[in-house]
């Protein structure tokens, strides 16, 4: 597999995973699999592990399978595995680490984009029930929150 093709497949998978995560979150995790996701909406949360963490194990297993069967980088699906693993890693650091404070070394940021993500996701957690929640995506944030984050940043500089 050529390098540009490998990079393209990895990035396309990463982008698709944001859509996929949004779709799953909205229609499956807040639907038939609420039984797993519910643990993530209860406050205070049942940490250190939530039932919701199974989703990391599921996606981890899928990308591991793609790595193992990917013929040592020869097959296109090896790079799909890389894209899924990369998305999962970013998701974990941003969502679990930064937003939910599960990583002791990363609790605050001045970055406008990350602040906007944080605000949008806190909106998602406004409700503890399965229904009537909003903002199911993570990295794709609506301009409304970017605007709010920019205003906040300007205020804190004064
Ligand atoms: Zn949710
Ligand atoms: Zn969350």
PDB file of C-alpha atoms and ligand atoms in Angstrom:
ATOM      1  CA  UNK A   1       0.000   0.000   0.000  1.00  0.00           C
ATOM      2  CA  UNK A   2       1.422   3.437  -0.957  1.00  0.00           C
ATOM      3  CA  UNK A   3       2.039   6.004   1.763  1.00  0.00           C
ATOM      4  CA  UNK A   4      -0.465   8.638   0.472  1.00  0.00           C
ATOM      5  CA  UNK A   5      -3.179   5.990   0.265  1.00  0.00           C
ATOM      6  CA  UNK A   6      -2.391   4.809   3.791  1.00  0.00           C
ATOM      7  CA  UNK A   7      -2.540   8.378   5.128  1.00  0.00           C
ATOM      8  CA  UNK A   8      -5.797   9.034   3.285  1.00  0.00           C
ATOM      9  CA  UNK A   9      -7.467   5.892   4.653  1.00  0.00           C
ATOM     10  CA  UNK A  10      -6.296   6.695   8.194  1.00  0.00           C
ATOM     11  CA  UNK A  11      -7.604  10.288   8.068  1.00  0.00           C
ATOM     12  CA  UNK A  12     -10.855   9.308   6.358  1.00  0.00           C
ATOM     13  CA  UNK A  13     -11.442   6.653   9.029  1.00  0.00           C
ATOM     14  CA  UNK A  14     -10.704   9.167  11.771  1.00  0.00           C
ATOM     15  CA  UNK A  15     -13.234  11.627  10.295  1.00  0.00           C
ATOM     16  CA  UNK A  16     -15.793   8.882   9.786  1.00  0.00           C
ATOM     17  CA  UNK A  17     -15.375   7.788  13.414  1.00  0.00           C
ATOM     18  CA  UNK A  18     -16.533  11.204  14.607  1.00  0.00           C
ATOM     19  CA  UNK A  19     -19.721  10.731  12.603  1.00  0.00           C
ATOM     20  CA  UNK A  20     -19.997   7.115  13.762  1.00  0.00           C
ATOM     21  CA  UNK A  21     -19.490   8.039  17.415  1.00  0.00           C
ATOM     22  CA  UNK A  22     -22.175  10.736  17.119  1.00  0.00           C
ATOM     23  CA  UNK A  23     -24.591   8.316  15.452  1.00  0.00           C
ATOM     24  CA  UNK A  24     -23.961   5.526  17.977  1.00  0.00           C
ATOM     25  CA  UNK A  25     -24.181   7.897  20.908  1.00  0.00           C
ATOM     26  CA  UNK A  26     -27.456   9.450  19.761  1.00  0.00           C
ATOM     27  CA  UNK A  27     -29.301   6.396  18.486  1.00  0.00           C
ATOM     28  CA  UNK A  28     -27.710   3.385  20.181  1.00  0.00           C
ATOM     29  CA  UNK A  29     -26.111   4.436  23.473  1.00  0.00           C
ATOM     30  CA  UNK A  30     -29.108   6.633  24.273  1.00  0.00           C
ATOM     31  CA  UNK A  31     -31.291   3.847  22.861  1.00  0.00           C
ATOM     32  CA  UNK A  32     -30.960   0.056  23.092  1.00  0.00           C
ATOM     33  CA  UNK A  33     -27.498   0.153  24.732  1.00  0.00           C
ATOM     34  CA  UNK A  34     -28.469   2.695  27.383  1.00  0.00           C
ATOM     35  CA  UNK A  35     -27.832  -0.163  29.824  1.00  0.00           C
ATOM     36  CA  UNK A  36     -24.085   0.303  29.144  1.00  0.00           C
ATOM     37  CA  UNK A  37     -24.052   4.054  28.645  1.00  0.00           C
ATOM     38  CA  UNK A  38     -26.233   4.928  31.651  1.00  0.00           C
ATOM     39  CA  UNK A  39     -23.266   4.607  34.021  1.00  0.00           C
ATOM     40  CA  UNK A  40     -21.695   7.590  32.269  1.00  0.00           C
ATOM     41  CA  UNK A  41     -24.651   9.847  33.031  1.00  0.00           C
ATOM     42  CA  UNK A  42     -25.095   9.051  36.728  1.00  0.00           C
ATOM     43  CA  UNK A  43     -23.545  11.598  39.040  1.00  0.00           C
ATOM     44  CA  UNK A  44     -21.507  11.014  41.078  1.00  0.00           C
ATOM     45  CA  UNK A  45     -20.096   8.496  38.661  1.00  0.00           C
ATOM     46  CA  UNK A  46     -19.275   4.927  39.731  1.00  0.00           C
ATOM     47  CA  UNK A  47     -15.536   5.272  39.084  1.00  0.00           C
ATOM     48  CA  UNK A  48     -12.789   4.170  38.611  1.00  0.00           C
ATOM     49  CA  UNK A  49     -14.573   2.096  35.980  1.00  0.00           C
ATOM     50  CA  UNK A  50     -17.902   2.700  34.348  1.00  0.00           C
ATOM     51  CA  UNK A  51     -19.892   0.181  32.372  1.00  0.00           C
ATOM     52  CA  UNK A  52     -19.662   2.706  29.571  1.00  0.00           C
ATOM     53  CA  UNK A  53     -15.912   1.958  29.354  1.00  0.00           C
ATOM     54  CA  UNK A  54     -16.805  -1.293  27.583  1.00  0.00           C
ATOM     55  CA  UNK A  55     -17.122   0.761  24.429  1.00  0.00           C
ATOM     56  CA  UNK A  56     -13.367   1.397  24.527  1.00  0.00           C
ATOM     57  CA  UNK A  57     -12.777  -2.347  24.855  1.00  0.00           C
ATOM     58  CA  UNK A  58     -15.112  -3.068  21.920  1.00  0.00           C
ATOM     59  CA  UNK A  59     -13.444  -0.547  19.589  1.00  0.00           C
ATOM     60  CA  UNK A  60     -10.019  -1.624  20.825  1.00  0.00           C
ATOM     61  CA  UNK A  61     -10.830  -5.232  19.947  1.00  0.00           C
ATOM     62  CA  UNK A  62     -12.045  -4.236  16.479  1.00  0.00           C
ATOM     63  CA  UNK A  63      -8.887  -2.276  15.684  1.00  0.00           C
ATOM     64  CA  UNK A  64      -6.704  -5.048  17.128  1.00  0.00           C
ATOM     65  CA  UNK A  65      -8.420  -7.495  14.782  1.00  0.00           C
ATOM     66  CA  UNK A  66      -7.746  -5.179  11.831  1.00  0.00           C
ATOM     67  CA  UNK A  67      -4.073  -4.914  12.826  1.00  0.00           C
ATOM     68  CA  UNK A  68      -3.630  -8.654  13.188  1.00  0.00           C
ATOM     69  CA  UNK A  69      -5.318  -9.525   9.895  1.00  0.00           C
ATOM     70  CA  UNK A  70      -3.918  -6.487   8.058  1.00  0.00           C
ATOM     71  CA  UNK A  71      -0.886  -8.324   6.685  1.00  0.00           C
ATOM     72  CA  UNK A  72       1.751  -6.157   8.350  1.00  0.00           C
ATOM     73  CA  UNK A  73       0.503  -2.860   6.802  1.00  0.00           C
ATOM     74  CA  UNK A  74      -0.160  -4.463   3.386  1.00  0.00           C
ATOM     75  CA  UNK A  75      -3.950  -4.408   3.410  1.00  0.00           C
ATOM     76  CA  UNK A  76      -6.108  -1.274   3.407  1.00  0.00           C
ATOM     77  CA  UNK A  77      -8.014  -2.359   6.511  1.00  0.00           C
ATOM     78  CA  UNK A  78      -4.826  -2.230   8.559  1.00  0.00           C
ATOM     79  CA  UNK A  79      -5.068   1.574   8.162  1.00  0.00           C
ATOM     80  CA  UNK A  80      -8.739   1.563   9.075  1.00  0.00           C
ATOM     81  CA  UNK A  81      -7.535  -0.021  12.315  1.00  0.00           C
ATOM     82  CA  UNK A  82      -5.002   2.789  12.754  1.00  0.00           C
ATOM     83  CA  UNK A  83      -7.741   5.402  12.209  1.00  0.00           C
ATOM     84  CA  UNK A  84     -10.047   3.757  14.760  1.00  0.00           C
ATOM     85  CA  UNK A  85      -7.249   3.453  17.327  1.00  0.00           C
ATOM     86  CA  UNK A  86      -6.197   7.085  16.783  1.00  0.00           C
ATOM     87  CA  UNK A  87      -9.773   8.321  17.191  1.00  0.00           C
ATOM     88  CA  UNK A  88     -10.242   6.233  20.329  1.00  0.00           C
ATOM     89  CA  UNK A  89      -7.032   7.630  21.802  1.00  0.00           C
ATOM     90  CA  UNK A  90      -8.004  11.248  21.088  1.00  0.00           C
ATOM     91  CA  UNK A  91     -11.521  10.568  22.395  1.00  0.00           C
ATOM     92  CA  UNK A  92     -10.140   9.133  25.608  1.00  0.00           C
ATOM     93  CA  UNK A  93      -7.764  12.046  26.253  1.00  0.00           C
ATOM     94  CA  UNK A  94     -10.272  14.777  25.407  1.00  0.00           C
ATOM     95  CA  UNK A  95     -13.510  13.261  26.704  1.00  0.00           C
ATOM     96  CA  UNK A  96     -12.375  11.207  29.678  1.00  0.00           C
ATOM     97  CA  UNK A  97      -9.163  13.031  30.488  1.00  0.00           C
ATOM     98  CA  UNK A  98      -9.856  16.705  29.944  1.00  0.00           C
ATOM     99  CA  UNK A  99     -13.649  16.967  30.138  1.00  0.00           C
ATOM    100  CA  UNK A 100     -14.321  14.428  32.895  1.00  0.00           C
ATOM    101  CA  UNK A 101     -11.062  14.872  34.793  1.00  0.00           C
ATOM    102  CA  UNK A 102      -9.952  11.241  34.756  1.00  0.00           C
ATOM    103  CA  UNK A 103      -6.332  12.151  34.024  1.00  0.00           C
ATOM    104  CA  UNK A 104      -4.770  13.959  36.963  1.00  0.00           C
ATOM    105  CA  UNK A 105      -2.298  15.904  34.805  1.00  0.00           C
ATOM    106  CA  UNK A 106      -4.790  17.496  32.403  1.00  0.00           C
ATOM    107  CA  UNK A 107      -7.656  19.389  33.986  1.00  0.00           C
ATOM    108  CA  UNK A 108      -7.524  22.830  32.442  1.00  0.00           C
ATOM    109  CA  UNK A 109      -6.923  24.410  29.085  1.00  0.00           C
ATOM    110  CA  UNK A 110      -6.937  27.916  27.615  1.00  0.00           C
ATOM    111  CA  UNK A 111      -7.393  26.606  24.110  1.00  0.00           C
ATOM    112  CA  UNK A 112     -10.624  28.044  22.636  1.00  0.00           C
ATOM    113  CA  UNK A 113     -11.450  24.937  20.610  1.00  0.00           C
ATOM    114  CA  UNK A 114     -11.013  22.613  23.605  1.00  0.00           C
ATOM    115  CA  UNK A 115     -13.035  24.933  25.815  1.00  0.00           C
ATOM    116  CA  UNK A 116     -15.826  24.895  23.225  1.00  0.00           C
ATOM    117  CA  UNK A 117     -15.780  21.073  23.192  1.00  0.00           C
ATOM    118  CA  UNK A 118     -15.955  21.053  26.950  1.00  0.00           C
ATOM    119  CA  UNK A 119     -18.974  23.394  26.989  1.00  0.00           C
ATOM    120  CA  UNK A 120     -20.814  21.414  24.327  1.00  0.00           C
ATOM    121  CA  UNK A 121     -20.216  18.150  26.159  1.00  0.00           C
ATOM    122  CA  UNK A 122     -21.276  19.602  29.510  1.00  0.00           C
ATOM    123  CA  UNK A 123     -24.547  20.477  27.743  1.00  0.00           C
ATOM    124  CA  UNK A 124     -24.837  16.794  26.892  1.00  0.00           C
ATOM    125  CA  UNK A 125     -24.504  15.950  30.583  1.00  0.00           C
ATOM    126  CA  UNK A 126     -27.187  18.459  31.650  1.00  0.00           C
ATOM    127  CA  UNK A 127     -29.589  15.543  31.745  1.00  0.00           C
ATOM    128  CA  UNK A 128     -28.980  12.295  33.628  1.00  0.00           C
ATOM    129  CA  UNK A 129     -31.722  10.405  31.801  1.00  0.00           C
ATOM    130  CA  UNK A 130     -31.723   8.646  28.464  1.00  0.00           C
ATOM    131  CA  UNK A 131     -33.947  11.127  26.632  1.00  0.00           C
ATOM    132  CA  UNK A 132     -33.884  14.851  25.827  1.00  0.00           C
ATOM    133  CA  UNK A 133     -30.120  15.156  25.806  1.00  0.00           C
ATOM    134  CA  UNK A 134     -28.257  17.153  23.155  1.00  0.00           C
ATOM    135  CA  UNK A 135     -24.762  17.499  21.661  1.00  0.00           C
ATOM    136  CA  UNK A 136     -23.858  13.897  20.942  1.00  0.00           C
ATOM    137  CA  UNK A 137     -20.689  14.527  18.946  1.00  0.00           C
ATOM    138  CA  UNK A 138     -17.290  15.270  20.410  1.00  0.00           C
ATOM    139  CA  UNK A 139     -14.715  16.851  18.098  1.00  0.00           C
ATOM    140  CA  UNK A 140     -17.174  18.430  15.663  1.00  0.00           C
ATOM    141  CA  UNK A 141     -18.434  21.337  17.695  1.00  0.00           C
ATOM    142  CA  UNK A 142     -21.170  23.781  16.698  1.00  0.00           C
ATOM    143  CA  UNK A 143     -20.030  27.394  16.041  1.00  0.00           C
ATOM    144  CA  UNK A 144     -22.270  28.531  18.885  1.00  0.00           C
ATOM    145  CA  UNK A 145     -19.865  27.035  21.432  1.00  0.00           C
ATOM    146  CA  UNK A 146     -16.788  28.363  19.674  1.00  0.00           C
ATOM    147  CA  UNK A 147     -18.302  31.836  19.946  1.00  0.00           C
ATOM    148  CA  UNK A 148     -19.048  31.355  23.650  1.00  0.00           C
ATOM    149  CA  UNK A 149     -15.560  29.991  24.299  1.00  0.00           C
ATOM    150  CA  UNK A 150     -13.992  32.965  22.534  1.00  0.00           C
ATOM    151  CA  UNK A 151     -16.047  35.393  24.650  1.00  0.00           C
ATOM    152  CA  UNK A 152     -15.024  33.548  27.801  1.00  0.00           C
ATOM    153  CA  UNK A 153     -11.360  33.638  26.840  1.00  0.00           C
ATOM    154  CA  UNK A 154     -11.564  37.384  26.119  1.00  0.00           C
ATOM    155  CA  UNK A 155     -13.178  37.994  29.508  1.00  0.00           C
ATOM    156  CA  UNK A 156     -10.600  36.010  31.436  1.00  0.00           C
ATOM    157  CA  UNK A 157      -7.812  38.067  29.851  1.00  0.00           C
ATOM    158  CA  UNK A 158      -9.162  41.357  31.209  1.00  0.00           C
TER     159      UNK A 158
HETATM  160 ZN1  LIG B   1     -24.598  10.313  26.540  1.00  0.00          ZN
HETATM  161 ZN1  LIG B   2     -19.211  12.520  28.926  1.00  0.00          ZN
END
